[in-house]
Short mmCIF file of N, CA and C in Angstrom, two decimals:
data_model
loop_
_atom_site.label_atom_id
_atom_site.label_comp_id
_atom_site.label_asym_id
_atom_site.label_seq_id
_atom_site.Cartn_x
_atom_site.Cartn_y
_atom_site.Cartn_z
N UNK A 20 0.82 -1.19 0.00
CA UNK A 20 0.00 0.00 0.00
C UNK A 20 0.87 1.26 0.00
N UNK A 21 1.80 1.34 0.75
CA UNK A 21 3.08 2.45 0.75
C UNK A 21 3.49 2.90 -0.41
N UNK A 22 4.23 1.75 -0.97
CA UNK A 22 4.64 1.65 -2.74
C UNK A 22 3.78 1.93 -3.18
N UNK A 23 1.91 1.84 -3.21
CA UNK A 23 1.45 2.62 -4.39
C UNK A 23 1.10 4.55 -4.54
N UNK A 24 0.97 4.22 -2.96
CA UNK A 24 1.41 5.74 -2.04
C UNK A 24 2.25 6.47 -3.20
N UNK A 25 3.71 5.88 -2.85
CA UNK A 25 4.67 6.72 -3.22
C UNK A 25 4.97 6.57 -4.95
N UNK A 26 4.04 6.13 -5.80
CA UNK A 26 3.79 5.53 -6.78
C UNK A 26 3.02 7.06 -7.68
N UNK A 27 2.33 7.00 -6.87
CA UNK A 27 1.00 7.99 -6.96
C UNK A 27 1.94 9.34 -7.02
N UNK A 28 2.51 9.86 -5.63
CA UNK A 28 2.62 10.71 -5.61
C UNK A 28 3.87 11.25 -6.33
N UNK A 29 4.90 10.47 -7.23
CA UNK A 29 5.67 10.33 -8.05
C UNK A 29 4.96 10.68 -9.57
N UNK A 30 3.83 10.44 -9.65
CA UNK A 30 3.63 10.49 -10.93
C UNK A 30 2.91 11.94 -11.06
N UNK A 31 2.19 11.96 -9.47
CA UNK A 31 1.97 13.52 -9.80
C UNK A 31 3.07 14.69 -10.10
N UNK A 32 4.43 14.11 -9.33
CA UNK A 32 4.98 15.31 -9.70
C UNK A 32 5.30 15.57 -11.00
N UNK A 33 5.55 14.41 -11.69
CA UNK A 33 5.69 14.06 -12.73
C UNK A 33 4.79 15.24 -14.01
N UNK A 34 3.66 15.09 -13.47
CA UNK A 34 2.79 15.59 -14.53
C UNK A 34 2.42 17.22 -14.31
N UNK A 35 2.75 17.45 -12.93
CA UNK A 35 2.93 18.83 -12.78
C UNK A 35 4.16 19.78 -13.16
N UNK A 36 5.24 19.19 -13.48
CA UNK A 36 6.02 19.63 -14.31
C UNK A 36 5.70 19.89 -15.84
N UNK A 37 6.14 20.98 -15.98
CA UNK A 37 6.26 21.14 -17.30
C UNK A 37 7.49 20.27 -18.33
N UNK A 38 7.10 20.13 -19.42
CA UNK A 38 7.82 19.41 -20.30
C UNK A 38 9.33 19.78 -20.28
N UNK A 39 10.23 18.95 -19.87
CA UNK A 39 11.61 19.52 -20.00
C UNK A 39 12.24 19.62 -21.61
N UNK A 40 12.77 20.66 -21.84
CA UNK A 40 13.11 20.78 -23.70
C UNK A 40 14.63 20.22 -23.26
N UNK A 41 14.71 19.96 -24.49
CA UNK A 41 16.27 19.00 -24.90
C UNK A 41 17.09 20.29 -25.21
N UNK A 42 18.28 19.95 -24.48
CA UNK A 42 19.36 20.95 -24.94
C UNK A 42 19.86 21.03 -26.48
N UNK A 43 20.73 21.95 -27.43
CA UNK A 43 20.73 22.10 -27.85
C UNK A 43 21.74 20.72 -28.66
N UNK A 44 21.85 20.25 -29.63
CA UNK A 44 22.69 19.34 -29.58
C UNK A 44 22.63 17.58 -29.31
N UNK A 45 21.66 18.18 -28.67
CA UNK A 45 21.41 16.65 -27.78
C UNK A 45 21.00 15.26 -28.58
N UNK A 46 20.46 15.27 -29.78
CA UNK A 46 20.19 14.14 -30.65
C UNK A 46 21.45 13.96 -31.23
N UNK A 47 22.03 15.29 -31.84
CA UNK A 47 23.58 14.74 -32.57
C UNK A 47 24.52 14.04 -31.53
N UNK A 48 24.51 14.46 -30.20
CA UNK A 48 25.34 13.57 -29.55
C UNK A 48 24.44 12.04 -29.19
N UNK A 49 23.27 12.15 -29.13
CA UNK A 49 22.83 10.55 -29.40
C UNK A 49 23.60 10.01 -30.70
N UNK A 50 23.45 10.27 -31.59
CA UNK A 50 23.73 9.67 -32.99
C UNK A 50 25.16 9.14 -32.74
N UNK A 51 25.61 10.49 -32.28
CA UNK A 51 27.56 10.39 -31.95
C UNK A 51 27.65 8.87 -31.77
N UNK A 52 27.13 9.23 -30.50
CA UNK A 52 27.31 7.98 -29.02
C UNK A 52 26.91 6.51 -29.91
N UNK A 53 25.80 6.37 -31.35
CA UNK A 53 25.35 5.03 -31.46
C UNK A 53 26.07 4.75 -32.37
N UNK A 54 26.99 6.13 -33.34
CA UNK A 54 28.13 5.66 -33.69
C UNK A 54 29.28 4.91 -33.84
N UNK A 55 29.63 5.34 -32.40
CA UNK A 55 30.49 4.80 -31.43
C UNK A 55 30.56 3.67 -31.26
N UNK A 56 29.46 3.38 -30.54
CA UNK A 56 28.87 1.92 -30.12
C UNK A 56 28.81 0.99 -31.30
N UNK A 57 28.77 1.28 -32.22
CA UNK A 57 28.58 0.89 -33.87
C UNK A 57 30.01 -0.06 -34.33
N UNK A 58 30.87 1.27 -33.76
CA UNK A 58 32.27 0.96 -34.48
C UNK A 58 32.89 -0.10 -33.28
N UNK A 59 32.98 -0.03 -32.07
CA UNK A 59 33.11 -0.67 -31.07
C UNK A 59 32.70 -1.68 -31.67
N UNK A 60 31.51 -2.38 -31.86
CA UNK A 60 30.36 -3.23 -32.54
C UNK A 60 31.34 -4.53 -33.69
N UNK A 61 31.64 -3.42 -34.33
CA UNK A 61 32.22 -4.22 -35.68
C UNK A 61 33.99 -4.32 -35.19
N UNK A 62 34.56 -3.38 -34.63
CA UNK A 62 35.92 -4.05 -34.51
C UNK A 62 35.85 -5.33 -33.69
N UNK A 63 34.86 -5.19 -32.40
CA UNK A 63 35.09 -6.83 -31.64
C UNK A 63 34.56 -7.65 -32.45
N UNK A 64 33.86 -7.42 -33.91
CA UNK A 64 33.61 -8.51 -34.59
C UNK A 64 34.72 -9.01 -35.26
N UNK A 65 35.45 -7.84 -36.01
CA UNK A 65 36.72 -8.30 -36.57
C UNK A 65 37.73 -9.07 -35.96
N UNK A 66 37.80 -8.40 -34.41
CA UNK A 66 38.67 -9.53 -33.38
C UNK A 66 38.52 -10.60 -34.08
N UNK A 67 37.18 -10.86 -33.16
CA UNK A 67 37.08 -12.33 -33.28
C UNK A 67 37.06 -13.35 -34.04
N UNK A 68 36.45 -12.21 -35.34
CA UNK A 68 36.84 -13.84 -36.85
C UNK A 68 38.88 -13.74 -36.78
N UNK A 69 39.37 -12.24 -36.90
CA UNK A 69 40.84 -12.40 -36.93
C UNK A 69 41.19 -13.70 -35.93
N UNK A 70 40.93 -13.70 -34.52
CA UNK A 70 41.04 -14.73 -33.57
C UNK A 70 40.66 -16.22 -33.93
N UNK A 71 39.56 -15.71 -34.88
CA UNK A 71 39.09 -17.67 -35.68
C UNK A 71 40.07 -18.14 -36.35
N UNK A 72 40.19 -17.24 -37.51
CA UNK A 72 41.25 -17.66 -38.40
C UNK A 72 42.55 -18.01 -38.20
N UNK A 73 43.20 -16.98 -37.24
CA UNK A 73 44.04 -17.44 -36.22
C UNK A 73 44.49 -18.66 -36.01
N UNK A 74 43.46 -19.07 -35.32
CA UNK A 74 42.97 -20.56 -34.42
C UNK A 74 43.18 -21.55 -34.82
N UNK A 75 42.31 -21.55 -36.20
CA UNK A 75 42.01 -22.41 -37.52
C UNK A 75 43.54 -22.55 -37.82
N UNK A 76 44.10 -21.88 -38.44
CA UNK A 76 45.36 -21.97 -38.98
C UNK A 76 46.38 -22.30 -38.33
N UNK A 77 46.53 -22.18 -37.20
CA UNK A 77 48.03 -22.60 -35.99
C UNK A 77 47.37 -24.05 -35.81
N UNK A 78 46.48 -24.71 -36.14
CA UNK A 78 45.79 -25.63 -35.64
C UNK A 78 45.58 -26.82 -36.72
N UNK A 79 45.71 -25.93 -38.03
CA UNK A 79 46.05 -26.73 -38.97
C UNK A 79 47.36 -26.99 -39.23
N UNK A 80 48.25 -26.03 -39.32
CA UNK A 80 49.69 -25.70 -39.19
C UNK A 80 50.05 -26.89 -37.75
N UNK A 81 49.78 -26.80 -37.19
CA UNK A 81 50.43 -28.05 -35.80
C UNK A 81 49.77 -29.28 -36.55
N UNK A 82 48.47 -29.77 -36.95
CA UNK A 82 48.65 -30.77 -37.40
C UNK A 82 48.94 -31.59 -38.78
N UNK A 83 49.47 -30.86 -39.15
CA UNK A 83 50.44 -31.76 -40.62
C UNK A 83 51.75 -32.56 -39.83
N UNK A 84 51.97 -33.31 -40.84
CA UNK A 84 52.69 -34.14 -39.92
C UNK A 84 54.45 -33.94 -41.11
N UNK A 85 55.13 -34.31 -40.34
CA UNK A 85 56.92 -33.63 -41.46
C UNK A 85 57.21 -34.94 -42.24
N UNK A 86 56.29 -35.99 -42.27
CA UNK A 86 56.81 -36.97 -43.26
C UNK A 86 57.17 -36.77 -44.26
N UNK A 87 58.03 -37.21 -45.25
CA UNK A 87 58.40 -37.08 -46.48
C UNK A 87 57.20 -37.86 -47.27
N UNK A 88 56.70 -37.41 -48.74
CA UNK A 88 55.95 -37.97 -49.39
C UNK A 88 57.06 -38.53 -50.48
N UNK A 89 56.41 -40.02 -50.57
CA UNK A 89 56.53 -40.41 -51.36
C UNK A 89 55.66 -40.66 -52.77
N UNK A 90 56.48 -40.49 -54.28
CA UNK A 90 55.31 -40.99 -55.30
C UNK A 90 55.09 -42.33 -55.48
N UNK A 91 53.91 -42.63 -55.78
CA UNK A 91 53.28 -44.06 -56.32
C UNK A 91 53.39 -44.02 -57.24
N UNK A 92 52.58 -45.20 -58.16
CA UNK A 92 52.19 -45.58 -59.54
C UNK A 92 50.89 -45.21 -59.23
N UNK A 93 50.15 -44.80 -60.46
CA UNK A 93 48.97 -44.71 -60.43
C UNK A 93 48.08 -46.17 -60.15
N UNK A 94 47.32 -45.81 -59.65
CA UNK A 94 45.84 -47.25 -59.13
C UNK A 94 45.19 -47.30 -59.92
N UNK A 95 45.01 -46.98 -60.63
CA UNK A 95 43.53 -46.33 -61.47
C UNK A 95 43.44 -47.66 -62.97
N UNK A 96 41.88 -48.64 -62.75
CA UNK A 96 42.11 -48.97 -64.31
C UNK A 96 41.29 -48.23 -65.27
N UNK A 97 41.05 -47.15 -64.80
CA UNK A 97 40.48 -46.18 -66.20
C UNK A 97 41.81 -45.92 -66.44
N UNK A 98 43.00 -45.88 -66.42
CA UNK A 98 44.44 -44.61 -66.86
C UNK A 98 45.17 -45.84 -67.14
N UNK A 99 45.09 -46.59 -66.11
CA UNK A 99 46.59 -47.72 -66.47
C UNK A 99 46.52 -48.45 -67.94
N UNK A 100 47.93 -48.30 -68.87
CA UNK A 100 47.38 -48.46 -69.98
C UNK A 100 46.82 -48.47 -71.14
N UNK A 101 45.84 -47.30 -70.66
CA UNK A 101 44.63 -46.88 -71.60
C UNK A 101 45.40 -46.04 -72.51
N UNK A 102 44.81 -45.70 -73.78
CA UNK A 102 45.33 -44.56 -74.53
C UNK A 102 44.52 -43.12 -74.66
N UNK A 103 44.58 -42.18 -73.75
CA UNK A 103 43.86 -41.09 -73.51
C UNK A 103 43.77 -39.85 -74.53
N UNK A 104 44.76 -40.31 -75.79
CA UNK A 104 44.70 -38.97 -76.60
C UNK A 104 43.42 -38.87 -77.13
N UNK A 105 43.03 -37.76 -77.51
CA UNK A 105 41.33 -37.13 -78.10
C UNK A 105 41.41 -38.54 -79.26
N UNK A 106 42.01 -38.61 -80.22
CA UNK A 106 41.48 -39.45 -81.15
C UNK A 106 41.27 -40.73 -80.49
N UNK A 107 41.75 -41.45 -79.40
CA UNK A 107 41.12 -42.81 -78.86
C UNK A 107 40.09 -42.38 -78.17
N UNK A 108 40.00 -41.24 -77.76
CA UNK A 108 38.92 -41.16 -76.69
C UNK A 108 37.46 -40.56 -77.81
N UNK A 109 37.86 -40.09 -78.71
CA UNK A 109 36.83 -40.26 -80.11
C UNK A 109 36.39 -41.38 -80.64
N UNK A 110 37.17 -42.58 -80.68
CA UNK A 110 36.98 -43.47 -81.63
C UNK A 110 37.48 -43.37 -83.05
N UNK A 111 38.07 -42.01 -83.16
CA UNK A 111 38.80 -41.77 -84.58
C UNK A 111 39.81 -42.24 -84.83
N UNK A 112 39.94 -43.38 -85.84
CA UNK A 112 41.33 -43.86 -86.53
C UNK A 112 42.03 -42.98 -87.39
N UNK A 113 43.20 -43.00 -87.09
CA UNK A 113 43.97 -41.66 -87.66
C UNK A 113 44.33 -42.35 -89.20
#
């Protein structure tokens, strides 16, 4: 019952005031300020993909392994063999 007391008599003062006017300025420094907050906004975004990629990469980079490669023979029985120039692979007898 107190709280709506002091509820009440809060809102009267409220409405017995006259409208307070905005200083001069006062929206451009809103705008400023969401600016701000804007750019703040997008550099911790940049961090953090920079920080992904980062991540990603030292992470791929640690796991390759220093073996030496060796070459094979090809596996393949489409290639082994076969004669791949355009005229076999046409059917054209030269």
């Amino acid at each position: 019952m107190r709280n709506e007391q002091r509820l009440d008599n809060a809102l009267a003062r409220l409405r017995s005031s006259a409208d307070p006017a905005l200083p001069d300025g006062f929206m451009d420094g809103v705008w400023m300020r969401a600016g701000q907050m804007e750019a703040l906004s997008a550099q911790r975004t940049r961090f953090v993909l920079f920080a992904a990629m980062a991540f990603i990469g030292l992470g791929a980079g640690f796991g390759t392994t220093q073996t030496p490669a060796h070459a094979e023979p090809a596996g393949y029985q489409l290639v082994e063999g076969a004669n791949m120039s355009p005229a076999a692979l046409l059917h054209v007898e030269p």
